[in-house]
PDB file of C-alpha atoms in Angstrom:
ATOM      1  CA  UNK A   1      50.702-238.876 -64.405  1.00 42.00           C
ATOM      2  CA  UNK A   2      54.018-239.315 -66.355  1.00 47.00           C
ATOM      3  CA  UNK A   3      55.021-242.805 -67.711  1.00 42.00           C
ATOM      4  CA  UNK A   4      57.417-244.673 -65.626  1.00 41.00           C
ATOM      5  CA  UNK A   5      60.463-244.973 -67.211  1.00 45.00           C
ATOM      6  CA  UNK A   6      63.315-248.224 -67.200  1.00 41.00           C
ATOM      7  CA  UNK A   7      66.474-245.791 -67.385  1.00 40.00           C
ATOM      8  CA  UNK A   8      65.723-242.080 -66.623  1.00 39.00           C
ATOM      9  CA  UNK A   9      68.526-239.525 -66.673  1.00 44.00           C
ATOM     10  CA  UNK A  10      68.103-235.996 -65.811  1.00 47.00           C
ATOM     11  CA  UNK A  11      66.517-233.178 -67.994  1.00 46.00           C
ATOM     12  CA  UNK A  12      68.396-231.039 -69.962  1.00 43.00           C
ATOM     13  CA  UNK A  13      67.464-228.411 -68.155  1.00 41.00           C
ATOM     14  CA  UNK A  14      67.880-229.471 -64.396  1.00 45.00           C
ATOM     15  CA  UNK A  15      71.372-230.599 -65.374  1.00 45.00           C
ATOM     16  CA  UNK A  16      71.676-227.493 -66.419  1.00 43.00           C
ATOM     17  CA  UNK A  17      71.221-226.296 -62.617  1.00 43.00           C
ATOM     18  CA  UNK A  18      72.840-228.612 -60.654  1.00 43.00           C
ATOM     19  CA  UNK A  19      74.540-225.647 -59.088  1.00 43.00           C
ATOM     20  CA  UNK A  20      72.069-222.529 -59.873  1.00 43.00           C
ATOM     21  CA  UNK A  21      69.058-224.500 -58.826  1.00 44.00           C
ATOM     22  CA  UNK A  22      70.290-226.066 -55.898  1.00 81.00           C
ATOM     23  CA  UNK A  23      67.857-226.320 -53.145  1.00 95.00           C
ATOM     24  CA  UNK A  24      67.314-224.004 -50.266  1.00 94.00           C
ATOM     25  CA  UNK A  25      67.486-225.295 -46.383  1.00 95.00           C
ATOM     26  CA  UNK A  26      64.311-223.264 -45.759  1.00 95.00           C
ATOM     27  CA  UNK A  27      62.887-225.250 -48.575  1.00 97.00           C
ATOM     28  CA  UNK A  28      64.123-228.506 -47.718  1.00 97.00           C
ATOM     29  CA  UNK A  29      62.745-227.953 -44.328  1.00 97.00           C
ATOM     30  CA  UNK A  30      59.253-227.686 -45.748  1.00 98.00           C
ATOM     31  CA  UNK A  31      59.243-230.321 -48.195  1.00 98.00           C
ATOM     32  CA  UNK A  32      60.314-232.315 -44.266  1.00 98.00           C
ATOM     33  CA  UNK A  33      58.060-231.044 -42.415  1.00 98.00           C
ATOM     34  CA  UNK A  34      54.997-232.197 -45.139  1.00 98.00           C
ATOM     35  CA  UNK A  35      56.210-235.726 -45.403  1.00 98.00           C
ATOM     36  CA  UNK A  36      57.079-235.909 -41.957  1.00 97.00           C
ATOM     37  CA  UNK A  37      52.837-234.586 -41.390  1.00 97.00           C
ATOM     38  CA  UNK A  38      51.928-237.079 -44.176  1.00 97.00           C
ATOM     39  CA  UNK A  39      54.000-240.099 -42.488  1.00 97.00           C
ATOM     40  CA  UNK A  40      52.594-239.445 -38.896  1.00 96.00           C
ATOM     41  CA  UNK A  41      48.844-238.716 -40.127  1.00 97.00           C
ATOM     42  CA  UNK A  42      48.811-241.899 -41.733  1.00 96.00           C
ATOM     43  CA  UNK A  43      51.320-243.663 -39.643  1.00 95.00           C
ATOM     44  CA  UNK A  44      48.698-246.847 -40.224  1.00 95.00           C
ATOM     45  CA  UNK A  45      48.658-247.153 -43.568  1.00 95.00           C
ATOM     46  CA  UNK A  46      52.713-247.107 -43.822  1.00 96.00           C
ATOM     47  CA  UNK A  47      54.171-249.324 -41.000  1.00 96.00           C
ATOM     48  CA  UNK A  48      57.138-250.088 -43.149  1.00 96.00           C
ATOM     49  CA  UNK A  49      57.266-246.865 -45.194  1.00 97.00           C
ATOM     50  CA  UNK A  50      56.834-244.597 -42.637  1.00 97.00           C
ATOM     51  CA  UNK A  51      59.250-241.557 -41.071  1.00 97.00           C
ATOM     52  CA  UNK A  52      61.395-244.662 -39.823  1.00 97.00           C
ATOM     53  CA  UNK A  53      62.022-245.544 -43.740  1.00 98.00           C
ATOM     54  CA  UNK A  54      62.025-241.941 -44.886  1.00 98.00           C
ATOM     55  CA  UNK A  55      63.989-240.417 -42.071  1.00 98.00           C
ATOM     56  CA  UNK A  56      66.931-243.662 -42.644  1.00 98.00           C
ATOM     57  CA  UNK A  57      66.782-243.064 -46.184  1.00 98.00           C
ATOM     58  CA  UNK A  58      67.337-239.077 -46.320  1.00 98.00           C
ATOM     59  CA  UNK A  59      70.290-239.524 -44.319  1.00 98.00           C
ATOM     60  CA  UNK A  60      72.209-241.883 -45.506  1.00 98.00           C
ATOM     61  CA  UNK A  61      71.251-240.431 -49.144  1.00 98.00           C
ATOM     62  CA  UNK A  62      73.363-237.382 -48.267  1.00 97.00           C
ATOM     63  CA  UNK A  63      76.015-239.115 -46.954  1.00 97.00           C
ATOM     64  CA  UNK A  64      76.258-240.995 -50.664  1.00 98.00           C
ATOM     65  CA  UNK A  65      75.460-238.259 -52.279  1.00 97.00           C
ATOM     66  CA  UNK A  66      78.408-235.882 -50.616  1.00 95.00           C
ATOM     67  CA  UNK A  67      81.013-238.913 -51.311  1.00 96.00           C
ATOM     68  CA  UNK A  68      79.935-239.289 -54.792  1.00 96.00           C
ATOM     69  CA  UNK A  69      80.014-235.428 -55.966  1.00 94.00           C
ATOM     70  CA  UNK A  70      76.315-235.178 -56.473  1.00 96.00           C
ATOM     71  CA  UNK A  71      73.709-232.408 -55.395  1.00 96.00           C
ATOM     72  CA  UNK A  72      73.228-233.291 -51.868  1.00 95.00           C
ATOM     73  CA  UNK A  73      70.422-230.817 -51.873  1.00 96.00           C
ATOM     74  CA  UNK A  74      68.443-232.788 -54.677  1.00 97.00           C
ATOM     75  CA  UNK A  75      69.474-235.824 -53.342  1.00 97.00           C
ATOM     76  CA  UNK A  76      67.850-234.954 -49.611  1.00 98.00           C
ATOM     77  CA  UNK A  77      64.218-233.991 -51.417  1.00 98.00           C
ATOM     78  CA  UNK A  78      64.213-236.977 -53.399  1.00 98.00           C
ATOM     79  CA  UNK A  79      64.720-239.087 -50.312  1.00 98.00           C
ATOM     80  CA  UNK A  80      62.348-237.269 -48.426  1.00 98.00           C
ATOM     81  CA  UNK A  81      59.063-238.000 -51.681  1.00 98.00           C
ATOM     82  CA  UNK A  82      60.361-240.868 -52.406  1.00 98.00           C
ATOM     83  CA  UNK A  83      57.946-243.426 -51.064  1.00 97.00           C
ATOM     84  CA  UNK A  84      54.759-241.228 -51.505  1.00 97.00           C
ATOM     85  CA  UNK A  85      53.598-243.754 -53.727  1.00 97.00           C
ATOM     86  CA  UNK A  86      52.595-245.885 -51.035  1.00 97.00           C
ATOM     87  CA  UNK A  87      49.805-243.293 -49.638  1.00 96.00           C
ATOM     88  CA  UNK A  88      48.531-243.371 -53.023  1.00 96.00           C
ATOM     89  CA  UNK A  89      47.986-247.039 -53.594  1.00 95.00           C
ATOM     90  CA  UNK A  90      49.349-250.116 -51.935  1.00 94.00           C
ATOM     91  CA  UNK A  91      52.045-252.176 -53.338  1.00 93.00           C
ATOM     92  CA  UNK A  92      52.774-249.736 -55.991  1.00 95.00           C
ATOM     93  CA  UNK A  93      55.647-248.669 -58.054  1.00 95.00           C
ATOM     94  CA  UNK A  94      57.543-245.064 -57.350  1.00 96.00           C
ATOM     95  CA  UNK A  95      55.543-243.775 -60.408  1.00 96.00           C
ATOM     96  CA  UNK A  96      52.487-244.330 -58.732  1.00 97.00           C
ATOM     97  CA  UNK A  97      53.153-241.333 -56.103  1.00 97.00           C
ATOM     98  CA  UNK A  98      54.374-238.822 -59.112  1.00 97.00           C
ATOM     99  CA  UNK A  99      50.902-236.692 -58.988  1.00 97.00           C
ATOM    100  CA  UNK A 100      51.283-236.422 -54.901  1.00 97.00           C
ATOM    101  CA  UNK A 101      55.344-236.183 -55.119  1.00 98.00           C
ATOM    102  CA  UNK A 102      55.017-232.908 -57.898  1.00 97.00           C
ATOM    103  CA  UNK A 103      51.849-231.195 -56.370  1.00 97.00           C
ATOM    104  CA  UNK A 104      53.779-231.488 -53.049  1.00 98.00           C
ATOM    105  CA  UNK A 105      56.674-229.837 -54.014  1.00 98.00           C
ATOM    106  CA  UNK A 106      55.280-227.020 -55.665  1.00 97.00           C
ATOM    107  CA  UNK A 107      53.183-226.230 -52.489  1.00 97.00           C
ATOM    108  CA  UNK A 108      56.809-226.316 -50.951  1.00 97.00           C
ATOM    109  CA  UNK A 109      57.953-224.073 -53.930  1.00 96.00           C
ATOM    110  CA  UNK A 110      60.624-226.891 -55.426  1.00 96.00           C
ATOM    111  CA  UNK A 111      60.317-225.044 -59.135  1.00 94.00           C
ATOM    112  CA  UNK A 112      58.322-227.077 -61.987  1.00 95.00           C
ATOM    113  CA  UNK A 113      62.198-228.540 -63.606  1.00 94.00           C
ATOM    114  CA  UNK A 114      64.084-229.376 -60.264  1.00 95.00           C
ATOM    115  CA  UNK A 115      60.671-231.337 -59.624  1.00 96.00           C
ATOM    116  CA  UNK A 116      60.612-233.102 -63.056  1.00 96.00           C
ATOM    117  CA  UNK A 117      64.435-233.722 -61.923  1.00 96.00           C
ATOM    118  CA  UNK A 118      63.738-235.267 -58.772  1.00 98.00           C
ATOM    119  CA  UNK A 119      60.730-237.098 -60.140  1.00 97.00           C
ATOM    120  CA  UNK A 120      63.014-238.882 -62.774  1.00 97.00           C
ATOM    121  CA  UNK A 121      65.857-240.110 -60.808  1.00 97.00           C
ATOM    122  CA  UNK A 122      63.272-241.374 -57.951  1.00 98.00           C
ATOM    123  CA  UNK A 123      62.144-243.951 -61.064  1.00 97.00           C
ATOM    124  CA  UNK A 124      65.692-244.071 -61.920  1.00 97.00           C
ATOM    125  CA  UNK A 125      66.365-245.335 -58.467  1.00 97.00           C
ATOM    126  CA  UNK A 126      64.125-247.915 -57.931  1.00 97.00           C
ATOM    127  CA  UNK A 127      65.191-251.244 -57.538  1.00 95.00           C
ATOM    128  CA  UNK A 128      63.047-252.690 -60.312  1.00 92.00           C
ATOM    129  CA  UNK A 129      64.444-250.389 -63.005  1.00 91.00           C
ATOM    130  CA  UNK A 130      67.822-249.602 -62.366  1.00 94.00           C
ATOM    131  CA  UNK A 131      71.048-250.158 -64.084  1.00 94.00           C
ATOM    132  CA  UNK A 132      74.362-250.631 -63.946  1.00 95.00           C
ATOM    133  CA  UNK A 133      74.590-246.995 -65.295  1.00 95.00           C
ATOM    134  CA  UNK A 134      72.663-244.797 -63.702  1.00 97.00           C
ATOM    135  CA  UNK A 135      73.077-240.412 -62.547  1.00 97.00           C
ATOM    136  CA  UNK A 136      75.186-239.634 -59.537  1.00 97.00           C
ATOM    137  CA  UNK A 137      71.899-238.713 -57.763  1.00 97.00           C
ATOM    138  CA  UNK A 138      69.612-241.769 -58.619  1.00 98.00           C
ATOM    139  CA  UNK A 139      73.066-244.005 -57.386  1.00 98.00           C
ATOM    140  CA  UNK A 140      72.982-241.851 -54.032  1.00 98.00           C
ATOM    141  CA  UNK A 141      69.357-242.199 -53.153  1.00 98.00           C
ATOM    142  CA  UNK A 142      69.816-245.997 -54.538  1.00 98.00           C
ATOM    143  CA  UNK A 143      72.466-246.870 -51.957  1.00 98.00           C
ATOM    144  CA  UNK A 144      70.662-245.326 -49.273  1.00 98.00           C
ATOM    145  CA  UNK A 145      66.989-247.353 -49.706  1.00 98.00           C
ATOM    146  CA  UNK A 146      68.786-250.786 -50.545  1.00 98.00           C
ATOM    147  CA  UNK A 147      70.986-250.398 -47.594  1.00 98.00           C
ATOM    148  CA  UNK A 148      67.458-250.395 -46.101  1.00 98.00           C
ATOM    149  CA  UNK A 149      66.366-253.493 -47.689  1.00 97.00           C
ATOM    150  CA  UNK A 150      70.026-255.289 -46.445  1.00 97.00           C
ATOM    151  CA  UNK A 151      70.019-253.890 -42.853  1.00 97.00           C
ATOM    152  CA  UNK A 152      70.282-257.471 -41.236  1.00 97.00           C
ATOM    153  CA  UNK A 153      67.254-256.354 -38.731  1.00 96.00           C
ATOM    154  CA  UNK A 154      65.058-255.732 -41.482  1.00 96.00           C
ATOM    155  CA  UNK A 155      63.473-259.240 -42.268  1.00 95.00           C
ATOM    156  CA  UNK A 156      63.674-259.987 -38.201  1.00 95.00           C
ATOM    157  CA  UNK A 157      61.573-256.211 -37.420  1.00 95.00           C
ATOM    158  CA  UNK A 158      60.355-254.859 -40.637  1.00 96.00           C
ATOM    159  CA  UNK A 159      59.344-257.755 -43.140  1.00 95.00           C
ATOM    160  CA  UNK A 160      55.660-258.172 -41.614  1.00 94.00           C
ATOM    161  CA  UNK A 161      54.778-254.806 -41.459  1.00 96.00           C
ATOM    162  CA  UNK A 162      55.375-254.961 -45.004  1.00 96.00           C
ATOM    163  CA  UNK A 163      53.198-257.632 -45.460  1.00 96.00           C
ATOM    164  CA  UNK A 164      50.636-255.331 -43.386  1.00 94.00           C
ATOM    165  CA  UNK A 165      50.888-252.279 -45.029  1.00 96.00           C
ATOM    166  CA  UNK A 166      51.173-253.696 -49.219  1.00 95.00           C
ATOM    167  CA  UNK A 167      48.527-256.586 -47.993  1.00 94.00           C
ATOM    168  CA  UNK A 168      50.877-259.190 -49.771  1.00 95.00           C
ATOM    169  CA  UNK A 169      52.049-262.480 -48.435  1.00 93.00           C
ATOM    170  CA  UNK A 170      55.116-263.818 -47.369  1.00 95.00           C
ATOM    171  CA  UNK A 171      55.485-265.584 -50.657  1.00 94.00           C
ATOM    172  CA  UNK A 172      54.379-262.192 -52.438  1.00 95.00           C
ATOM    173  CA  UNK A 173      57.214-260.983 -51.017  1.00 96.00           C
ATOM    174  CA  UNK A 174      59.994-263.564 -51.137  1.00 97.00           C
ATOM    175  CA  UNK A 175      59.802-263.504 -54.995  1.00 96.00           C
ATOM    176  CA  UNK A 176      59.702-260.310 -55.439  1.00 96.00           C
ATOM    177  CA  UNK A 177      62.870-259.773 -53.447  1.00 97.00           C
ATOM    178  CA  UNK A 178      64.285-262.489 -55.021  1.00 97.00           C
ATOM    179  CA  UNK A 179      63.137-261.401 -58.683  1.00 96.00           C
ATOM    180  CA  UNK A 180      64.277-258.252 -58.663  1.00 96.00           C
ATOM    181  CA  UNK A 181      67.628-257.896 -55.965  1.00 97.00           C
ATOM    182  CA  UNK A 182      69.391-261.024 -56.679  1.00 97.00           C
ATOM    183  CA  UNK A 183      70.220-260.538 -60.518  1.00 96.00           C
ATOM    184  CA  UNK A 184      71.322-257.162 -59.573  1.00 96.00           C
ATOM    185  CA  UNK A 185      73.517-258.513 -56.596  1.00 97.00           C
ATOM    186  CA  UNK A 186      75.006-261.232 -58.727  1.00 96.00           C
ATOM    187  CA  UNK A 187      75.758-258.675 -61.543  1.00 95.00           C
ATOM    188  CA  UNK A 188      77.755-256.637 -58.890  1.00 95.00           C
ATOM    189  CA  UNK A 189      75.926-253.180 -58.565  1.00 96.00           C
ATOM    190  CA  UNK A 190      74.055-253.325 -55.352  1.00 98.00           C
ATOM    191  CA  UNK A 191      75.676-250.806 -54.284  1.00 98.00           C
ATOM    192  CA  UNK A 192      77.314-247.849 -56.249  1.00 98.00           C
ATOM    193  CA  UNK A 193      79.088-246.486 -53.867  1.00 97.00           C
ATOM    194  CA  UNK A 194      82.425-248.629 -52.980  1.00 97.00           C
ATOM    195  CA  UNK A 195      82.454-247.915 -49.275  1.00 96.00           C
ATOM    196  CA  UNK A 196      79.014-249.287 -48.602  1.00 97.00           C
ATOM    197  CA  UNK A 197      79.570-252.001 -51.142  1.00 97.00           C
ATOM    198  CA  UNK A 198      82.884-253.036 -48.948  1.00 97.00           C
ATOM    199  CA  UNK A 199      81.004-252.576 -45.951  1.00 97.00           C
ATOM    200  CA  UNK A 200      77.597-253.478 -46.227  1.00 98.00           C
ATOM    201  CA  UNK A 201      77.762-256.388 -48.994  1.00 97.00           C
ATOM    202  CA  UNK A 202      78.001-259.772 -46.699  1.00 97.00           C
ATOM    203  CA  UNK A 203      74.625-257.847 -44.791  1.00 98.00           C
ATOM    204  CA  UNK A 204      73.195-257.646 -48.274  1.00 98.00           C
ATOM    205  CA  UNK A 205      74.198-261.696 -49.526  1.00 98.00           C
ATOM    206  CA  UNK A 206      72.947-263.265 -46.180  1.00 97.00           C
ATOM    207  CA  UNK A 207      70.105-261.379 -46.460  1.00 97.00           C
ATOM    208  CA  UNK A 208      69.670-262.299 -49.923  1.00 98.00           C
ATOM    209  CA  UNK A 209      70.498-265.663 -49.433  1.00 98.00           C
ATOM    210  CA  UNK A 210      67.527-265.979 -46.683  1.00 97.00           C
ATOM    211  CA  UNK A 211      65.024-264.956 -49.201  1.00 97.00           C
ATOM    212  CA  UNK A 212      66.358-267.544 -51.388  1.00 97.00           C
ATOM    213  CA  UNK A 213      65.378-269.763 -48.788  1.00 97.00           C
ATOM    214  CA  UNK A 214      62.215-268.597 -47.822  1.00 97.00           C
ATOM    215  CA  UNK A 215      61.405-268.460 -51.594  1.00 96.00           C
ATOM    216  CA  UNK A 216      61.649-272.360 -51.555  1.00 96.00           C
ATOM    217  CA  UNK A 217      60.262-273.188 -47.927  1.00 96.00           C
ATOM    218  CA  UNK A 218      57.216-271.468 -49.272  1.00 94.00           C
ATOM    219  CA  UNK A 219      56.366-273.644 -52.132  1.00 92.00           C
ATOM    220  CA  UNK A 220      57.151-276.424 -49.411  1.00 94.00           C
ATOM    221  CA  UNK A 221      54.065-278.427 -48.576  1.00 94.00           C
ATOM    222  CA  UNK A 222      55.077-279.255 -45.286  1.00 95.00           C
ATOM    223  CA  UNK A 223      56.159-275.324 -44.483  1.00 93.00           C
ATOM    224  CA  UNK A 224      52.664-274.325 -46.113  1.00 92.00           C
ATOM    225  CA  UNK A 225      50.731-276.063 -43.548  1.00 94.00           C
ATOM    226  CA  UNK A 226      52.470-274.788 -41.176  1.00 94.00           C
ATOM    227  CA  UNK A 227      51.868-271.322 -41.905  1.00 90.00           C
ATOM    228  CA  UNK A 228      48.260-271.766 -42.788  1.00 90.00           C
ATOM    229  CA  UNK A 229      47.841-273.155 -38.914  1.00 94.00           C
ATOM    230  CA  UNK A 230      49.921-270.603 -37.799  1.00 90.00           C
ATOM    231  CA  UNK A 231      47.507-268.341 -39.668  1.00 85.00           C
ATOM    232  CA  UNK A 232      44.116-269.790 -38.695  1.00 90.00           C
ATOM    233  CA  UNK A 233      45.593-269.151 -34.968  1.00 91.00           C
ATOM    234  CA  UNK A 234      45.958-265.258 -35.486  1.00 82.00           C
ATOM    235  CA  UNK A 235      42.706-265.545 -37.145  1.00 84.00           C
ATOM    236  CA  UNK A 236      40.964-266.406 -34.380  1.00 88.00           C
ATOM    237  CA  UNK A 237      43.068-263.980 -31.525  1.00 85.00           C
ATOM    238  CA  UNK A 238      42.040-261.066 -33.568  1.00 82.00           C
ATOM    239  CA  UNK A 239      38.459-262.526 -33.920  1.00 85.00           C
ATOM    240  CA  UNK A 240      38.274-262.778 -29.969  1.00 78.00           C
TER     241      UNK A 240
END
């Protein structure tokens, strides 16, 4: 497994064939139809990161990727392996899925540099290591999974299963969100692209601003009792 990286940009070579290597449909229909196997097969294990995510996060990935000039077709794959890491190990960083994300590929017949490609800007992409400079691809796929993360129905839907499926707690969570979204937020690249940054930022700054808060109410005596009672009630339903 490759090192992850803090700033990737693409190989030589797979710049090199942004246009000659572009990917086919037929094999952007089989690198789908493996994840979308994977995601339902282990639909348990991935309650937040499952087709839901993956299918929300292609999408709008092309869509960012077509406005911003860059290969939809690589763009689409990425999206598609992006969050393979998860079915590898819980709570883990993009990196973490790079064994499952090449050898899946190459079963798909993605060749060995478009994969290294795709495998880069996926690291380049992720929250925790991007930049304020970062490849037309990696800002695509970028824009897509943090529109994700802002969606305002996210927290109110989504945030427990994500405590379910990373086994982390609501604490866990708050400070990571908070650690590594708000300095990016407040240093004005949440988004790349300006359309969804002029649409999507006040989603992205209440949302951001309810972490905040839920980053304090946890260290909050009074709010900590209340969870561990709400806790020790769920305990015992699933006990009975």
């Amino acid at each position: 497994m490759r090192a992850q990286k803090n700033s990737v940009q693409p190989t030589a070579i797979a710049a090199a064939k942004v246009t000659a290597a572009t990917i086919t449909p037929a094999t952007i229909s089989a690198v789908e139809n493996r994840v979308q196997q994977l995601c339902w097969r282990y639909a348990e294990r991935l309650p937040f990161h499952g087709w839901h995510h993956v299918s929300f996060v292609r999408s709008k990935a092309v869509d960012f990727a077509t406005a911003n000039g860059a290969d939809a077709s690589v763009v689409e794959v990425a999206a598609l392996v992006h969050d393979v890491n998860y079915l590898v190990l819980r709570n883990s960083p993009a990196a973490a899925g790079s064994e499952l994300r090449r050898g899946l590929l190459a079963d798909c017949g993605v060749p060995d540099e478009v994969a290294d490609w795709i495998d880069d800007l996926i690291d380049e992409a992720e929250m925790a290591n991007r930049g304020r400079h970062i490849s037309l691809e990696a800002q695509a796929l970028s824009d897509a999974d943090t529109l994700f993360k802002a969606l305002p129905v996210t927290p109110v839907v989504l945030a427990h299963r994500y405590l379910q499926e990373n086994n982390v707690s609501l604490k866990d969570l708050a400070h990571k969100i908070v650690g590594e979204q708000c300095d990016v937020h407040d240093s004005g690249y949440y988004f790349y692209n300006p359309e969804a940054a002029a649409t999507y930022s006040r989603w992205a700054t209440a949302n951001l601003q309810l972490w905040r808060c839920i980053k304090e109410a946890v260290d909050d005596p009074t709010v900590v009792e209340l969870l561990d009672a709400v806790h020790a009630v769920d305990s015992t339903l699933a006990a009975s």
